[in-house]
Amino acid sequence: MTMTLEPLGPPHAALLAGLHRRCFVEPWDEAAMGSLLAMPGAYGFLAASPEQPGAAPVPFGFILCRRAADEAEVLALLVLPPFRRGGVAAALLDAALVEAADGGAAAMFLEVAADNDAAGGLYYAAGFAEVGRRHRYYGGHTDALVLRKDL
Ligand SMILES: CC(C)(COP(=O)(O)OP(=O)(O)OC[C@H]1O[C@@H](n2cnc3c(N)ncnc32)[C@H](O)[C@@H]1OP(=O)(O)O)[C@@H](O)C(=O)NCCC(=O)NCCS
């Protein structure tokens, strides 16, 4: 899919909250996004349609991460439903992994619900491996898998 990847910053808080609301039943609001974007080491990318004459770019996905010392972590990753299965998340994840490695991180971590087949498929295809499990972490019933990829 043709897209641009734009680095994230605090001015994106409202936009990210709007995208998050369209993908999750427990959305993170603008204030929460603003706090995450303001954390030391926070970084990420916004995926959008390319600028066209007479048409504003349409944002349709993002990845938000944090780097601390020699580790990085994916905090959020989503792609709006009509834009899925086109390689958008894979491109966002690739960009985040490159940025983490360039910044000196030796590994990337993330948490994913054990029943999230789409995200699990994405992360395992990208080379992540399970290194831990938090029992009944989501909603008191769904396990969270802790995944890691060495950089
Ligand atoms: C998970 C998510 C980000 C994937 O986004 P996407 O842009 O559709 O993913 P991609 O097209 O880049 O897929 C890359 C690979 O991931 C895997 N994958 C993606 N969606 C999948 C699905 N529904 N079922 C199984 N595997 C899937 C496949 O291996 C795929 O490669 P392929 O298309 O060549 O088979 C998207 O489904 C989403 O936003 N879900 C809701 C939010 C969410 O769960 N975020 C992750 C929280 S940890």
PDB file of N, CA and C in Angstrom, residues 85-134:
ATOM      1  N   ARG A  85      -4.283  -5.682   6.343  1.00  0.00           N
ATOM      2  CA  ARG A  85      -3.776  -6.740   5.456  1.00  0.00           C
ATOM      3  C   ARG A  85      -3.124  -6.178   4.207  1.00  0.00           C
ATOM      4  N   GLY A  86      -2.616  -4.951   4.318  1.00  0.00           N
ATOM      5  CA  GLY A  86      -1.902  -4.351   3.197  1.00  0.00           C
ATOM      6  C   GLY A  86      -0.446  -4.089   3.515  1.00  0.00           C
ATOM      7  N   GLY A  87       0.024  -4.602   4.658  1.00  0.00           N
ATOM      8  CA  GLY A  87       1.425  -4.421   5.014  1.00  0.00           C
ATOM      9  C   GLY A  87       1.712  -3.151   5.800  1.00  0.00           C
ATOM     10  N   VAL A  88       0.658  -2.433   6.226  1.00  0.00           N
ATOM     11  CA  VAL A  88       0.878  -1.170   6.936  1.00  0.00           C
ATOM     12  C   VAL A  88       1.544  -1.414   8.293  1.00  0.00           C
ATOM     13  N   ALA A  89       0.992  -2.355   9.070  1.00  0.00           N
ATOM     14  CA  ALA A  89       1.563  -2.613  10.400  1.00  0.00           C
ATOM     15  C   ALA A  89       2.994  -3.137  10.276  1.00  0.00           C
ATOM     16  N   ALA A  90       3.220  -3.996   9.295  1.00  0.00           N
ATOM     17  CA  ALA A  90       4.585  -4.525   9.112  1.00  0.00           C
ATOM     18  C   ALA A  90       5.557  -3.383   8.817  1.00  0.00           C
ATOM     19  N   ALA A  91       5.130  -2.402   8.010  1.00  0.00           N
ATOM     20  CA  ALA A  91       6.005  -1.266   7.685  1.00  0.00           C
ATOM     21  C   ALA A  91       6.235  -0.391   8.920  1.00  0.00           C
ATOM     22  N   LEU A  92       5.182  -0.174   9.705  1.00  0.00           N
ATOM     23  CA  LEU A  92       5.331   0.625  10.933  1.00  0.00           C
ATOM     24  C   LEU A  92       6.281  -0.075  11.907  1.00  0.00           C
ATOM     25  N   LEU A  93       6.108  -1.381  12.050  1.00  0.00           N
ATOM     26  CA  LEU A  93       6.958  -2.135  12.978  1.00  0.00           C
ATOM     27  C   LEU A  93       8.412  -2.117  12.514  1.00  0.00           C
ATOM     28  N   ASP A  94       8.622  -2.292  11.218  1.00  0.00           N
ATOM     29  CA  ASP A  94       9.993  -2.232  10.666  1.00  0.00           C
ATOM     30  C   ASP A  94      10.647  -0.896  11.000  1.00  0.00           C
ATOM     31  N   ALA A  95       9.914   0.192  10.760  1.00  0.00           N
ATOM     32  CA  ALA A  95      10.469   1.532  11.013  1.00  0.00           C
ATOM     33  C   ALA A  95      10.809   1.692  12.489  1.00  0.00           C
ATOM     34  N   ALA A  96       9.941   1.163  13.356  1.00  0.00           N
ATOM     35  CA  ALA A  96      10.186   1.283  14.802  1.00  0.00           C
ATOM     36  C   ALA A  96      11.395   0.462  15.227  1.00  0.00           C
ATOM     37  N   LEU A  97      11.567  -0.710  14.622  1.00  0.00           N
ATOM     38  CA  LEU A  97      12.722  -1.557  14.961  1.00  0.00           C
ATOM     39  C   LEU A  97      14.023  -0.897  14.511  1.00  0.00           C
ATOM     40  N   VAL A  98      14.017  -0.307  13.327  1.00  0.00           N
ATOM     41  CA  VAL A  98      15.221   0.379  12.820  1.00  0.00           C
ATOM     42  C   VAL A  98      15.573   1.549  13.730  1.00  0.00           C
ATOM     43  N   GLU A  99      14.561   2.325  14.099  1.00  0.00           N
ATOM     44  CA  GLU A  99      14.792   3.491  14.978  1.00  0.00           C
ATOM     45  C   GLU A  99      15.349   3.042  16.328  1.00  0.00           C
ATOM     46  N   ALA A 100      14.816   1.942  16.866  1.00  0.00           N
ATOM     47  CA  ALA A 100      15.298   1.436  18.156  1.00  0.00           C
ATOM     48  C   ALA A 100      16.759   1.011  18.053  1.00  0.00           C
ATOM     49  N   ALA A 101      17.065   0.265  16.992  1.00  0.00           N
ATOM     50  CA  ALA A 101      18.450  -0.204  16.818  1.00  0.00           C
ATOM     51  C   ALA A 101      19.389   0.970  16.610  1.00  0.00           C
ATOM     52  N   ASP A 102      18.963   1.944  15.790  1.00  0.00           N
ATOM     53  CA  ASP A 102      19.804   3.124  15.537  1.00  0.00           C
ATOM     54  C   ASP A 102      20.062   3.901  16.831  1.00  0.00           C
ATOM     55  N   GLY A 103      19.096   3.854  17.751  1.00  0.00           N
ATOM     56  CA  GLY A 103      19.234   4.570  19.018  1.00  0.00           C
ATOM     57  C   GLY A 103      20.004   3.775  20.066  1.00  0.00           C
ATOM     58  N   GLY A 104      20.465   2.592  19.706  1.00  0.00           N
ATOM     59  CA  GLY A 104      21.301   1.819  20.617  1.00  0.00           C
ATOM     60  C   GLY A 104      20.584   0.738  21.400  1.00  0.00           C
ATOM     61  N   ALA A 105      19.295   0.502  21.103  1.00  0.00           N
ATOM     62  CA  ALA A 105      18.582  -0.563  21.820  1.00  0.00           C
ATOM     63  C   ALA A 105      19.065  -1.933  21.335  1.00  0.00           C
ATOM     64  N   ALA A 106      19.147  -2.878  22.267  1.00  0.00           N
ATOM     65  CA  ALA A 106      19.586  -4.229  21.923  1.00  0.00           C
ATOM     66  C   ALA A 106      18.407  -5.178  21.751  1.00  0.00           C
ATOM     67  N   ALA A 107      17.228  -4.758  22.244  1.00  0.00           N
ATOM     68  CA  ALA A 107      16.047  -5.625  22.138  1.00  0.00           C
ATOM     69  C   ALA A 107      14.788  -4.777  22.166  1.00  0.00           C
ATOM     70  N   MET A 108      13.754  -5.295  21.504  1.00  0.00           N
ATOM     71  CA  MET A 108      12.422  -4.676  21.533  1.00  0.00           C
ATOM     72  C   MET A 108      11.474  -5.631  22.250  1.00  0.00           C
ATOM     73  N   PHE A 109      10.649  -5.109  23.149  1.00  0.00           N
ATOM     74  CA  PHE A 109       9.662  -5.894  23.889  1.00  0.00           C
ATOM     75  C   PHE A 109       8.258  -5.389  23.567  1.00  0.00           C
ATOM     76  N   LEU A 110       7.268  -6.223  23.820  1.00  0.00           N
ATOM     77  CA  LEU A 110       5.873  -5.784  23.747  1.00  0.00           C
ATOM     78  C   LEU A 110       4.992  -6.785  24.465  1.00  0.00           C
ATOM     79  N   GLU A 111       3.767  -6.368  24.752  1.00  0.00           N
ATOM     80  CA  GLU A 111       2.749  -7.260  25.325  1.00  0.00           C
ATOM     81  C   GLU A 111       1.606  -7.371  24.345  1.00  0.00           C
ATOM     82  N   VAL A 112       1.081  -8.581  24.198  1.00  0.00           N
ATOM     83  CA  VAL A 112      -0.039  -8.783  23.287  1.00  0.00           C
ATOM     84  C   VAL A 112      -0.985  -9.810  23.903  1.00  0.00           C
ATOM     85  N   ALA A 113      -2.291  -9.596  23.710  1.00  0.00           N
ATOM     86  CA  ALA A 113      -3.263 -10.554  24.226  1.00  0.00           C
ATOM     87  C   ALA A 113      -3.079 -11.897  23.528  1.00  0.00           C
ATOM     88  N   ALA A 114      -3.153 -12.970  24.319  1.00  0.00           N
ATOM     89  CA  ALA A 114      -2.899 -14.311  23.771  1.00  0.00           C
ATOM     90  C   ALA A 114      -3.896 -14.678  22.675  1.00  0.00           C
ATOM     91  N   ASP A 115      -5.079 -14.052  22.687  1.00  0.00           N
ATOM     92  CA  ASP A 115      -6.092 -14.391  21.676  1.00  0.00           C
ATOM     93  C   ASP A 115      -6.104 -13.409  20.502  1.00  0.00           C
ATOM     94  N   ASN A 116      -5.102 -12.536  20.415  1.00  0.00           N
ATOM     95  CA  ASN A 116      -5.045 -11.570  19.307  1.00  0.00           C
ATOM     96  C   ASN A 116      -4.244 -12.195  18.154  1.00  0.00           C
ATOM     97  N   ASP A 117      -4.962 -12.966  17.321  1.00  0.00           N
ATOM     98  CA  ASP A 117      -4.275 -13.726  16.271  1.00  0.00           C
ATOM     99  C   ASP A 117      -3.614 -12.822  15.233  1.00  0.00           C
ATOM    100  N   ALA A 118      -4.257 -11.706  14.919  1.00  0.00           N
ATOM    101  CA  ALA A 118      -3.697 -10.809  13.905  1.00  0.00           C
ATOM    102  C   ALA A 118      -2.361 -10.241  14.389  1.00  0.00           C
ATOM    103  N   ALA A 119      -2.363  -9.702  15.607  1.00  0.00           N
ATOM    104  CA  ALA A 119      -1.128  -9.103  16.137  1.00  0.00           C
ATOM    105  C   ALA A 119      -0.066 -10.178  16.360  1.00  0.00           C
ATOM    106  N   GLY A 120      -0.487 -11.330  16.888  1.00  0.00           N
ATOM    107  CA  GLY A 120       0.460 -12.418  17.108  1.00  0.00           C
ATOM    108  C   GLY A 120       1.113 -12.829  15.795  1.00  0.00           C
ATOM    109  N   GLY A 121       0.295 -12.979  14.741  1.00  0.00           N
ATOM    110  CA  GLY A 121       0.829 -13.343  13.432  1.00  0.00           C
ATOM    111  C   GLY A 121       1.850 -12.329  12.946  1.00  0.00           C
ATOM    112  N   LEU A 122       1.513 -11.067  13.141  1.00  0.00           N
ATOM    113  CA  LEU A 122       2.422  -9.985  12.731  1.00  0.00           C
ATOM    114  C   LEU A 122       3.751 -10.070  13.473  1.00  0.00           C
ATOM    115  N   TYR A 123       3.676 -10.206  14.804  1.00  0.00           N
ATOM    116  CA  TYR A 123       4.904 -10.162  15.607  1.00  0.00           C
ATOM    117  C   TYR A 123       5.770 -11.406  15.400  1.00  0.00           C
ATOM    118  N   TYR A 124       5.159 -12.568  15.318  1.00  0.00           N
ATOM    119  CA  TYR A 124       5.971 -13.776  15.100  1.00  0.00           C
ATOM    120  C   TYR A 124       6.619 -13.729  13.712  1.00  0.00           C
ATOM    121  N   ALA A 125       5.859 -13.219  12.716  1.00  0.00           N
ATOM    122  CA  ALA A 125       6.440 -13.097  11.365  1.00  0.00           C
ATOM    123  C   ALA A 125       7.624 -12.135  11.372  1.00  0.00           C
ATOM    124  N   ALA A 126       7.601 -11.154  12.277  1.00  0.00           N
ATOM    125  CA  ALA A 126       8.688 -10.158  12.349  1.00  0.00           C
ATOM    126  C   ALA A 126       9.853 -10.650  13.202  1.00  0.00           C
ATOM    127  N   GLY A 127       9.739 -11.861  13.762  1.00  0.00           N
ATOM    128  CA  GLY A 127      10.878 -12.421  14.494  1.00  0.00           C
ATOM    129  C   GLY A 127      10.796 -12.302  16.001  1.00  0.00           C
ATOM    130  N   PHE A 128       9.636 -11.878  16.535  1.00  0.00           N
ATOM    131  CA  PHE A 128       9.474 -11.837  17.998  1.00  0.00           C
ATOM    132  C   PHE A 128       9.249 -13.253  18.529  1.00  0.00           C
ATOM    133  N   ALA A 129       9.648 -13.470  19.767  1.00  0.00           N
ATOM    134  CA  ALA A 129       9.449 -14.770  20.425  1.00  0.00           C
ATOM    135  C   ALA A 129       8.913 -14.533  21.831  1.00  0.00           C
ATOM    136  N   GLU A 130       8.099 -15.495  22.303  1.00  0.00           N
ATOM    137  CA  GLU A 130       7.503 -15.358  23.642  1.00  0.00           C
ATOM    138  C   GLU A 130       8.574 -15.547  24.717  1.00  0.00           C
ATOM    139  N   VAL A 131       8.629 -14.602  25.662  1.00  0.00           N
ATOM    140  CA  VAL A 131       9.583 -14.732  26.772  1.00  0.00           C
ATOM    141  C   VAL A 131       8.884 -14.673  28.124  1.00  0.00           C
ATOM    142  N   GLY A 132       7.562 -14.516  28.119  1.00  0.00           N
ATOM    143  CA  GLY A 132       6.840 -14.483  29.382  1.00  0.00           C
ATOM    144  C   GLY A 132       5.337 -14.451  29.143  1.00  0.00           C
ATOM    145  N   ARG A 133       4.584 -14.678  30.206  1.00  0.00           N
ATOM    146  CA  ARG A 133       3.119 -14.680  30.107  1.00  0.00           C
ATOM    147  C   ARG A 133       2.547 -14.111  31.398  1.00  0.00           C
ATOM    148  N   ARG A 134       1.663 -13.136  31.289  1.00  0.00           N
ATOM    149  CA  ARG A 134       0.973 -12.591  32.465  1.00  0.00           C
ATOM    150  C   ARG A 134      -0.440 -13.159  32.459  1.00  0.00           C
TER     151      ARG A 134
END
